[in-house]
Amino acid sequence: MALGRRSVLRLRPNHISFFCTQSLTLSESNPQQHKRLKMVQKLQSLLDRGHTITARRLLKSLLITKTAFSSLSELHAHVSQPLFSDTLLWLCSVSKMLHEATELYSSMRKDSFLPSTRSVNRLLRTLVASQHFEKTLAVFNDVVDSGVRPDHVSYKKAVQAAVMLKDLDKGFELLRCMEKEGVGPSVFVYNLILSGLCRLGRIKDARNLFDEMIQRNVVPNTITFNTVIDGYCKVGDIEEAFSFKERMKEQNVEPSVVTYNCLLNGLCGSGRVEDAREVLVEMERNGFLPGGFLSVVFHDHPACAGDNGSSDGHQMRIDERTYCILMKGLCRVGRVEKAKEVLAKLVNKGVVPNKISYNILVNAYCQEGDMKKAILTTEQMEERGLKPSSVTFNTLIAKLCETGEVDWAETWVKKMIEKGLSPTVETYNTLIDGYGRMRHFVRCFEILEEMEKTGIKPNVISYGSLINCLCKDRKLIDAEVVFVDMIGRGVSPNAEIYNMLIEASCSLGKLKSAFEFFDEMIKHGIDATLVTYNSLINGLGQNGRVKEAEDLFLQMTDKGYKPDVITFNSLISGYTKSGCTHKSLEMYDSMKTMHIKPTVGTFHPLINACRKEGLVTMERMFQEILQMQLVPDRVVYNEMIYGYAEDGNVSKAMSLHQQMLDQGVESDKVTYNCLILAHLRDKRVTEIKHLVDDMKAKGLIPKVDTYTILVKGHCDLKDFNGAYFWYREMFDRGLLLNARICYQLIAGLKEEGMLQETQIVSSELCSRELNN
């Protein structure tokens, strides 16, 4: 950079002496200036003698008391010596006085002073350590824009900041700049970008970067391999992770306990606990596991000589993460008791368990719904001298809220406080969600107020949980009030919040509101997601605006969004509802062309559309469901049975009904209505009463729709005696028949000479009309 190399602790004395000489005449007539001069001289003296810690204390004291100057910017303005200001910048950065350091840097740059490489790098280090990543890149860019060539340390910190911001494009840009400027990227820099790529699941890009490292003769180290191995494990490619472990051997890089833990985590995370045995054997062989550990985990593994399963006074030493991974893996495959047994054996062998191991068991029991054992585990944890953490309590509270036991959950919040733990924002969010799902919205608002009183600021999840529950309960106005309050309290909504409001607006047919939320979302720089577009497309389709739905679909794809099965389901459903069968089938073909596998839900509107095209088309579509190895659900079966019913094909309707039952799909009211219709169309009225009795026996009580089919069906067959039988049962149950069908029944009864019945129905209809 602009300034040459200097000692970290010492300054050239002539610069400060020059300042002192120039200021001396002023000090005689200006006491404040004289005081400031004395303090600066003292600070300089300490730095000259290498008393950095004392200089740091003096500087902090001066800034707090403001006896000589109120800020470093003021001091910089009075001294106006680059070398002195540069040293102050370094001192503030080393002292982690971040606000003062950045303020001083800005003042120096404003006066066209450029700090030394040493001071800038120290500032960049402090900014990264304090997680001020955007500011780190801002300082780095400012240095580059000044025409200065950054060194390796500067680049390293800039890359680190970019990775932490998940801005991998910036990370690659910096990497390419290093290569272009001849600042060879080190293995550390490559490791930073590799870790960022793997964290984002971009394992292919990570692999390409690893290959680039090799081509550029940058030797990968253990961290490099561990990063890539962990990346492969996290995306479920365990085999490739193991192949990289073999490459470690080829490169003469020794695996560490982290290497093995990554592999164990990958295997256990995918439910392959038994396959973890080989990894554990290798760990034991390489000294990462004590002898006898495998016999603790696997019953059929031979115990070491002299291992009788109890502690012999020698404490077993094992990496905590290793046994926690195994316990979590066992719990994942439903072997919670085995995980508990492993922990008990380890404790028996002298291993001191940690909170994480007990939290794993508490979480596993909660997942299984065994709250008794979850609570018992918490008590055992305390007996071991381990204080349950907020994670422990939050796990219990979350499960209780999930099962609707919110009162019990509140009891555990009180216990949490009694144990000296303050409820976290996650604790309150769980309660809000629990009460919200039970529609106890008053309590939700009370919890938000409690959070404010206890100094815990509700976050986007707090408001999001409440908004989500209100939207699902179709209380859109209330949800909008919470949304406005949220913004008023300085909590910025995210895409998920907008998606909730858009979905609720669409489901209520308020498309204008939905698009207003959509426009507001874009205006505030929040990118729409696929969920956003799917909600709007479905809303338009369900409200008959299919042309607009397709236009939005094209707009979505033009912006680079890839449609999914939900997108196509919405379009197919919309076109079917609008009577555009050919467009529904076109969308279905497009879906298959794009290799998007349909779901059973895709076929709900398709079967309906095909039924209108004829039984052959309907049956072909049903066969496609079976060929795709999808299991037809009740909706599909009911659509098919209805198709046969309309055609009067009782045998096929009954055969499909039996197939439906054989597949374990229970009949519902719609099924029976379709079967009744089929029998009526085929004039097989004698079997209808048996169907209705069977329906009642299954707890499906006939309502107006069923009785309407029965009465009208018998009237159409001129069986007015049968029609009157069902009318009478319907009326006696307090259900009212459509007036038009009543007139049809009255006319038929009169024609048949059933005058008394005619009189009764006419009288009841007349009475009803008068009441109305």
XYZ file of N, CA and C in Angstrom, residues 711-719:
27
model
N -84.836 -39.437 -4.121
C -86.199 -39.021 -4.474
C -86.302 -38.743 -5.970
N -85.353 -37.955 -6.502
C -85.413 -37.614 -7.935
C -85.222 -38.853 -8.802
N -84.287 -39.746 -8.359
C -84.037 -40.960 -9.127
C -85.287 -41.829 -9.229
N -86.012 -41.985 -8.137
C -87.232 -42.787 -8.147
C -88.320 -42.095 -8.964
N -88.395 -40.775 -8.863
C -89.379 -40.034 -9.665
C -89.113 -40.216 -11.153
N -87.820 -40.136 -11.550
C -87.467 -40.313 -12.962
C -87.834 -41.698 -13.463
N -87.828 -42.701 -12.535
C -88.188 -44.076 -12.889
C -89.697 -44.322 -12.730
N -90.433 -43.249 -12.400
C -91.884 -43.348 -12.171
C -92.239 -44.222 -10.970
N -91.242 -44.419 -10.094
C -91.498 -45.190 -8.866
C -91.801 -44.182 -7.753
